[in-house]
C-alpha positions as a Python dict, from the first residue, in 0.01 Angstrom:
ca = {
    (1, 'M'): (0, 0, 0),
    (2, 'I'): (118, -389, -70),
    (3, 'A'): (465, -387, -213),
    (4, 'M'): (346, -646, -524),
    (5, 'W'): (624, -606, -785),
    (6, 'D'): (971, -740, -826),
    (7, 'V'): (1153, -541, -1105),
    (8, 'D'): (1396, -659, -1316),
    (9, 'F'): (1628, -342, -1430),
    (10, 'S'): (1907, -527, -1567),
    (11, 'L'): (1929, -299, -1881),
    (12, 'A'): (2063, -34, -1646),
    (13, 'L'): (2389, -196, -1617),
    (14, 'R'): (2480, -140, -2000),
    (15, 'N'): (2222, 113, -2121),
    (16, 'R'): (2184, 503, -2052),
    (17, 'T'): (1927, 576, -2317),
    (18, 'G'): (1566, 635, -2348),
    (19, 'K'): (1508, 280, -2236),
    (20, 'Y'): (1694, 355, -1873),
    (21, 'F'): (1524, 686, -1835),
    (22, 'I'): (1156, 492, -1885),
    (23, 'G'): (1257, 230, -1650),
    (24, 'R'): (1398, 462, -1385),
    (25, 'D'): (1053, 688, -1417),
    (26, 'I'): (836, 386, -1372),
    (27, 'I'): (1055, 247, -1033),
    (28, 'R'): (1025, 614, -895),
    (29, 'D'): (684, 670, -1004),
    (30, 'N'): (550, 353, -845),
    (31, 'A'): (796, 276, -517),
    (32, 'D'): (498, 179, -303),
    (33, 'R'): (414, -135, -499),
    (34, 'I'): (769, -223, -560),
    (35, 'A'): (916, -503, -339),
    (36, 'S'): (1259, -500, -498),
    (37, 'V'): (1452, -433, -798),
    (38, 'R'): (1697, -681, -968),
    (39, 'Y'): (1982, -665, -1146),
    (40, 'G'): (2026, -1022, -1270),
    (41, 'R'): (2048, -1220, -961),
    (42, 'F'): (2160, -925, -762),
    (43, 'R'): (1875, -759, -568),
    (44, 'R'): (1862, -412, -416),
    (45, 'A'): (1668, -349, -93),
    (46, 'P'): (1391, -80, -133),
    (47, 'G'): (1495, 291, -128),
    (48, 'S'): (1819, 209, -290),
    (49, 'E'): (1675, 58, -628),
    (50, 'L'): (1800, 282, -882),
    (51, 'R'): (2182, 243, -734),
    (52, 'A'): (2264, 11, -1020),
    (53, 'P'): (2600, -195, -882),
    (54, 'D'): (2901, -57, -1038),
    (55, 'G'): (3250, -136, -1095),
    (56, 'L'): (3397, -467, -1031),
    (57, 'R'): (3041, -598, -904),
    (58, 'R'): (2866, -455, -1191),
    (59, 'S'): (3112, -647, -1436),
    (60, 'L'): (3062, -961, -1251),
    (61, 'I'): (2678, -942, -1269),
    (62, 'E'): (2676, -857, -1607),
    (63, 'R'): (2899, -1154, -1716),
    (64, 'G'): (2700, -1389, -1502),
    (65, 'S'): (2375, -1290, -1647),
    (66, 'D'): (2532, -1326, -1999),
    (67, 'A'): (2647, -1686, -1915),
    (68, 'E'): (2325, -1785, -1774),
    (69, 'I'): (2123, -1660, -2069),
    (70, 'A'): (2381, -1842, -2308),
    (71, 'L'): (2304, -2157, -2070),
    (72, 'R'): (1945, -2120, -2158),
    (73, 'Q'): (1970, -2110, -2518),
    (74, 'R'): (2016, -2467, -2492),
    (75, 'L'): (1699, -2549, -2268),
    (76, 'P'): (1343, -2509, -2296),
    (77, 'S'): (1179, -2180, -2213),
    (78, 'G'): (1159, -2152, -1839),
    (79, 'V'): (1362, -2416, -1738),
    (80, 'A'): (1532, -2397, -1434),
    (81, 'G'): (1483, -2024, -1428),
    (82, 'L'): (1448, -1780, -1145),
    (83, 'R'): (1110, -1836, -973),
    (84, 'A'): (1004, -1494, -798),
    (85, 'R'): (752, -1512, -518),
    (86, 'R'): (598, -1204, -659),
    (87, 'P'): (500, -1075, -1051),
    (88, 'V'): (808, -945, -1202),
    (89, 'L'): (816, -677, -1413),
    (90, 'H'): (1072, -704, -1700),
    (91, 'L'): (1190, -343, -1832),
    (92, 'D'): (1351, -530, -2125),
    (93, 'P'): (1193, -866, -2281),
    (94, 'Y'): (1571, -1004, -2295),
    (95, 'T'): (1566, -1061, -1914),
    (96, 'V'): (1259, -1321, -1926),
    (97, 'R'): (1529, -1590, -2034),
    (98, 'L'): (1648, -1567, -1691),
    (99, 'Y'): (1301, -1656, -1536),
    (100, 'R'): (1013, -1870, -1514),
    (101, 'T'): (764, -1657, -1671),
    (102, 'G'): (369, -1681, -1630),
    (103, 'P'): (81, -1480, -1696),
    (104, 'R'): (113, -1286, -1367),
    (105, 'D'): (428, -1146, -1514),
    (106, 'L'): (470, -790, -1714),
    (107, 'V'): (722, -725, -1999),
    (108, 'L'): (792, -385, -2140),
    (109, 'C'): (874, -374, -2486),
    (110, 'H'): (1054, -83, -2648),
    (111, 'D'): (1079, -211, -3002),
    (112, 'M'): (1083, -522, -3212),
    (113, 'G'): (1390, -430, -3430),
    (114, 'P'): (1633, -758, -3362),
    (115, 'L'): (1329, -951, -3529),
    (116, 'T'): (1197, -704, -3787),
    (117, 'H'): (1529, -557, -3874),
    (118, 'R'): (1794, -850, -3815),
    (119, 'E'): (2049, -660, -4047),
    (120, 'L'): (2080, -374, -3807),
    (121, 'F'): (2165, -603, -3504),
    (122, 'D'): (2432, -867, -3410),
    (123, 'D'): (2331, -1217, -3469),
    (124, 'R'): (2354, -1307, -3104),
    (125, 'V'): (2119, -1026, -2986),
    (126, 'C'): (1869, -1148, -3268),
    (127, 'R'): (1869, -1486, -3125),
    (128, 'L'): (1849, -1359, -2785),
    (129, 'Y'): (1540, -1144, -2848),
    (130, 'D'): (1384, -1423, -3063),
    (131, 'E'): (1409, -1676, -2802),
    (132, 'A'): (1293, -1410, -2537),
    (133, 'Y'): (966, -1333, -2731),
    (134, 'R'): (914, -1691, -2801),
    (135, 'Q'): (911, -1751, -2429),
    (136, 'I'): (648, -1465, -2385),
    (137, 'A'): (426, -1608, -2642),
    (138, 'E'): (435, -1932, -2478),
    (139, 'T'): (402, -1842, -2114),
    (140, 'K'): (182, -1546, -2197),
    (141, 'P'): (280, -1255, -1952),
    (142, 'G'): (118, -956, -1996),
    (143, 'M'): (307, -687, -2236),
    (144, 'V'): (317, -312, -2248),
    (145, 'F'): (456, -124, -2568),
    (146, 'V'): (596, 199, -2595),
    (147, 'S'): (402, 245, -2940),
    (148, 'R'): (128, 78, -3130),
    (149, 'A'): (375, 11, -3440),
    (150, 'S'): (542, -234, -3171),
    (151, 'R'): (244, -381, -3073),
    (152, 'D'): (138, -461, -3403),
    (153, 'A'): (472, -595, -3518),
    (154, 'Y'): (478, -830, -3213),
    (155, 'V'): (116, -961, -3310),
    (156, 'E'): (205, -1006, -3666),
    (157, 'L'): (487, -1238, -3563),
    (158, 'F'): (365, -1430, -3256),
    (159, 'G'): (-6, -1351, -3237),
    (160, 'P'): (-200, -1158, -2951),
    (161, 'L'): (-182, -1193, -2602),
    (162, 'P'): (-447, -1194, -2340),
    (163, 'R'): (-307, -879, -2194),
    (164, 'M'): (-141, -609, -2437),
    (165, 'E'): (-126, -258, -2403),
    (166, 'V'): (24, 85, -2533),
    (167, 'I'): (202, 335, -2276),
    (168, 'Y'): (363, 615, -2452),
    (169, 'P'): (673, 744, -2259),
    (170, 'P'): (683, 1123, -2151),
    (171, 'L'): (877, 1417, -2245),
    (172, 'R'): (1168, 1469, -2000),
    (173, 'P'): (1081, 1715, -1751),
    (174, 'E'): (1454, 1763, -1671),
    (175, 'L'): (1496, 1864, -2051),
    (176, 'A'): (1230, 2134, -2018),
    (177, 'A'): (1358, 2277, -1712),
    (178, 'A'): (1700, 2301, -1831),
    (179, 'A'): (1836, 2680, -1885),
    (180, 'P'): (1960, 2673, -2231),
    (181, 'A'): (2358, 2683, -2295),
    (182, 'P'): (2519, 2749, -2608),
    (183, 'V'): (2718, 2488, -2782),
    (184, 'E'): (3052, 2654, -2908),
    (185, 'E'): (3088, 2465, -3220),
    (186, 'V'): (2757, 2538, -3361),
    (187, 'R'): (2649, 2853, -3548),
    (188, 'A'): (2291, 2938, -3700),
    (189, 'P'): (2127, 2858, -3901),
    (190, 'F'): (2107, 2449, -3870),
    (191, 'L'): (1902, 2169, -3893),
    (192, 'L'): (1953, 1920, -3614),
    (193, 'T'): (1933, 1559, -3546),
    (194, 'V'): (1943, 1370, -3195),
    (195, 'G'): (1958, 1016, -3135),
    (196, 'S'): (2209, 734, -3134),
    (197, 'I'): (2477, 749, -3406),
    (198, 'G'): (2489, 438, -3604),
    (199, 'R'): (2328, 224, -3863),
    (200, 'R'): (1983, 221, -3713),
    (201, 'K'): (1956, 587, -3715),
    (202, 'N'): (2044, 622, -4075),
    (203, 'Q'): (2235, 939, -4026),
    (204, 'A'): (2489, 819, -4320),
    (205, 'A'): (2181, 865, -4553),
    (206, 'A'): (2093, 1173, -4394),
    (207, 'I'): (2436, 1336, -4404),
    (208, 'R'): (2468, 1227, -4787),
    (209, 'A'): (2119, 1391, -4853),
    (210, 'F'): (2242, 1719, -4689),
    (211, 'A'): (2558, 1728, -4906),
    (212, 'A'): (2318, 1684, -5217),
    (213, 'S'): (2058, 1933, -5083),
    (214, 'G'): (2305, 2236, -5138),
    (215, 'L'): (2215, 2417, -4818),
    (216, 'A'): (2562, 2419, -4686),
    (217, 'Q'): (2619, 2661, -4998),
    (218, 'R'): (2348, 2851, -4861),
    (219, 'G'): (2526, 2878, -4487),
    (220, 'Y'): (2305, 2598, -4334),
    (221, 'R'): (2465, 2352, -4098),
    (222, 'Y'): (2358, 2001, -3995),
    (223, 'V'): (2438, 1932, -3654),
    (224, 'L'): (2400, 1578, -3511),
    (225, 'C'): (2432, 1442, -3141),
    (226, 'G'): (2412, 1125, -2940),
    (227, 'A'): (2567, 801, -2819),
    (228, 'R'): (2784, 589, -3039),
    (229, 'E'): (2617, 257, -3124),
    (230, 'P'): (2700, -8, -3437),
    (231, 'G'): (2791, 223, -3764),
    (232, 'A'): (2906, 515, -3575),
    (233, 'D'): (3255, 472, -3750),
    (234, 'E'): (3094, 551, -4091),
    (235, 'V'): (2864, 819, -3994),
    (236, 'A'): (3191, 998, -3821),
    (237, 'R'): (3373, 949, -4131),
    (238, 'L'): (3107, 1096, -4349),
    (239, 'A'): (3073, 1391, -4102),
    (240, 'A'): (3424, 1481, -4148),
    (241, 'A'): (3424, 1471, -4497),
    (242, 'T'): (3082, 1671, -4580),
    (243, 'E'): (3087, 2037, -4570),
    (244, 'G'): (2860, 2209, -4287),
    (245, 'V'): (2816, 1866, -4120),
    (246, 'V'): (2897, 1912, -3726),
    (247, 'L'): (2920, 1569, -3544),
    (248, 'L'): (2888, 1631, -3149),
    (249, 'S'): (2999, 1418, -2885),
    (250, 'Y'): (2782, 1396, -2550),
    (251, 'V'): (2570, 1695, -2470),
    (252, 'S'): (2427, 1812, -2137),
    (253, 'D'): (2048, 1874, -2128),
    (254, 'A'): (2125, 2251, -2100),
    (255, 'Q'): (2322, 2232, -2435),
    (256, 'L'): (2056, 2007, -2587),
    (257, 'S'): (1763, 2271, -2506),
    (258, 'W'): (1987, 2525, -2661),
    (259, 'L'): (2038, 2320, -2979),
    (260, 'Y'): (1634, 2249, -2985),
    (261, 'R'): (1533, 2621, -2926),
    (262, 'N'): (1800, 2747, -3222),
    (263, 'A'): (1771, 2472, -3479),
    (264, 'A'): (1585, 2575, -3820),
    (265, 'G'): (1442, 2204, -3837),
    (266, 'F'): (1472, 1881, -3715),
    (267, 'V'): (1554, 1565, -3890),
    (268, 'L'): (1543, 1179, -3817),
    (269, 'V'): (1468, 928, -4085),
    (270, 'S'): (1558, 627, -3902),
    (271, 'L'): (1515, 283, -4027),
    (272, 'L'): (1400, 144, -3660),
    (273, 'E'): (1258, 342, -3396),
    (274, 'G'): (1069, 198, -3073),
    (275, 'F'): (902, 540, -3029),
    (276, 'G'): (1144, 821, -3110),
    (277, 'V'): (1168, 1052, -2793),
    (278, 'P'): (1389, 1323, -2975),
    (279, 'V'): (1107, 1397, -3252),
    (280, 'A'): (860, 1478, -2964),
    (281, 'E'): (1126, 1693, -2771),
    (282, 'A'): (1190, 1897, -3100),
    (283, 'I'): (830, 1952, -3140),
    (284, 'A'): (795, 2048, -2798),
    (285, 'A'): (1082, 2304, -2858),
    (286, 'G'): (882, 2459, -3157),
    (287, 'L'): (1059, 2249, -3428),
    (288, 'V'): (889, 2100, -3716),
    (289, 'P'): (1070, 1757, -3796),
    (290, 'L'): (1111, 1557, -4122),
    (291, 'V'): (1055, 1197, -4018),
    (292, 'A'): (1063, 841, -4191),
    (293, 'R'): (779, 789, -4367),
    (294, 'D'): (552, 448, -4263),
    (295, 'S'): (753, 457, -3913),
    (296, 'V'): (646, 489, -3555),
    (297, 'L'): (792, 843, -3613),
    (298, 'E'): (496, 933, -3775),
    (299, 'E'): (282, 786, -3520),
    (300, 'V'): (474, 1031, -3259),
    (301, 'A'): (446, 1342, -3492),
    (302, 'G'): (108, 1337, -3654),
    (303, 'D'): (13, 1520, -3939),
    (304, 'G'): (218, 1847, -3897),
    (305, 'A'): (572, 1663, -3984),
    (306, 'F'): (729, 1625, -4290),
    (307, 'S'): (798, 1276, -4421),
    (308, 'A'): (1054, 1102, -4646),
    (309, 'D'): (1153, 745, -4777),
    (310, 'P'): (1447, 695, -4514),
    (311, 'L'): (1606, 485, -4812),
    (312, 'D'): (1546, 769, -5094),
    (313, 'E'): (1837, 1039, -5035),
    (314, 'A'): (1700, 1238, -5306),
    (315, 'E'): (1385, 1266, -5154),
    (316, 'I'): (1534, 1327, -4813),
    (317, 'A'): (1755, 1628, -4974),
    (318, 'R'): (1421, 1766, -5112),
    (319, 'M'): (1227, 1758, -4771),
    (320, 'M'): (1528, 1908, -4588),
    (321, 'R'): (1505, 2230, -4844),
    (322, 'Q'): (1135, 2251, -4820),
    (323, 'L'): (1169, 2231, -4423),
    (324, 'V'): (1405, 2518, -4421),
    (325, 'E'): (1189, 2710, -4677),
    (326, 'L'): (843, 2649, -4523),
    (327, 'E'): (665, 2996, -4488),
    (328, 'P'): (529, 3155, -4147),
    (329, 'E'): (178, 3085, -4213),
    (330, 'P'): (206, 2689, -4327),
    (331, 'R'): (478, 2683, -4056),
    (332, 'A'): (216, 2779, -3775),
    (333, 'A'): (-34, 2557, -3894),
    (334, 'R'): (197, 2267, -3891),
    (335, 'Q'): (323, 2372, -3527),
    (336, 'A'): (-34, 2384, -3402),
    (337, 'A'): (-111, 2025, -3541),
    (338, 'L'): (219, 1886, -3382),
    (339, 'A'): (154, 2017, -3060),
    (340, 'R'): (-191, 1868, -3034),
    (341, 'S'): (-19, 1548, -3116),
    (342, 'I'): (264, 1549, -2850),
    (343, 'A'): (-15, 1647, -2594),
    (344, 'R'): (-48, 1241, -2535),
    (345, 'F'): (329, 1241, -2409),
    (346, 'T'): (306, 1418, -2046),
    (347, 'P'): (425, 1257, -1698),
    (348, 'T'): (97, 1285, -1587),
    (349, 'A'): (-41, 1037, -1829),
    (350, 'F'): (258, 820, -1816),
    (351, 'R'): (234, 785, -1439),
    (352, 'D'): (-138, 749, -1429),
    (353, 'N'): (-148, 491, -1700),
    (354, 'W'): (153, 282, -1518),
    (355, 'S'): (-9, 314, -1204),
    (356, 'A'): (-325, 142, -1343),
    (357, 'A'): (-78, -126, -1500),
    (358, 'L'): (81, -210, -1179),
    (359, 'A'): (-275, -234, -998),
    (360, 'P'): (-313, -494, -726),
    (361, 'A'): (-570, -651, -965),
    (362, 'M'): (-288, -670, -1244),
    (363, 'A'): (-56, -845, -1015),
    (364, 'G'): (-323, -1115, -913),
    (365, 'I'): (-372, -956, -579),
    (366, 'D'): (-679, -849, -377),
    (367, 'A'): (-670, -464, -293),
}
């Protein structure tokens, strides 16, 4: 088969969250269609694509790419950008600023947060993504979104593109295969939140809601785990000062599997999500989640989830109590509905959909 795509995986230099795993799986599943993987102006040869540069080389590539993008902020879209012989798959929209993009290229969008929720991001990040999306609107590459919510947000801001599709991320098979390993700091019963710790995920409001719920006095704990991002310091201070709250650092897949299997319920009332993989993971482990109302998390979970206004801490507290007090029969009905919803997120569906997205015809090449 013809190797017809170059892939820009620059996000791997600074990101090890869900974005990284999605990009990694796309490259692994479609290796026969990928000619090279780029990290800024650094290119990996076929067969070594997923070994991102590290150490000094990584630092130099990051700084060089940042400087080049900063320069392009003063230039019209695409001027003097990298010109690739093959179509380029961008695994994050910001890298389009390094290239001369066109209709043969393809851009993966994880969320529209820097434009729809500017208050949650640094001004420089908002400007960068604003310029990237304007370049996309002007040069019209194809776009793949991880949710309908992100696609609709793009269309509302910039209008439709000739090629737009939604491909949901898969549940990670590594997590399903991991043998559960207990977390020493945690004792049941507990509610669980998984996701980057910071303002965007709204854990501070969830902690205050847990305190107001009275569940700590009934013996419940509230366990949170995830990487740190802006706003994590406030969450850490609240966690330390609130009875029953356990804020974990990094946990392994084995420990995460144990947490999912032993929690009394799952809570994620984010202000912004691109998709919300932890909600799907929790459902797969048999948990009923409490999610942010009118968000992509409802798109992921479906009708079986509880929901609350993420800005209403009293409602979050009330729904936390309902979550732990759920009787067996209605719990089973919700679990059945939730299981049907996440049947969309299989590795097979992800692999097949991306294979179709990267087919020769989509790259403008005769098969």
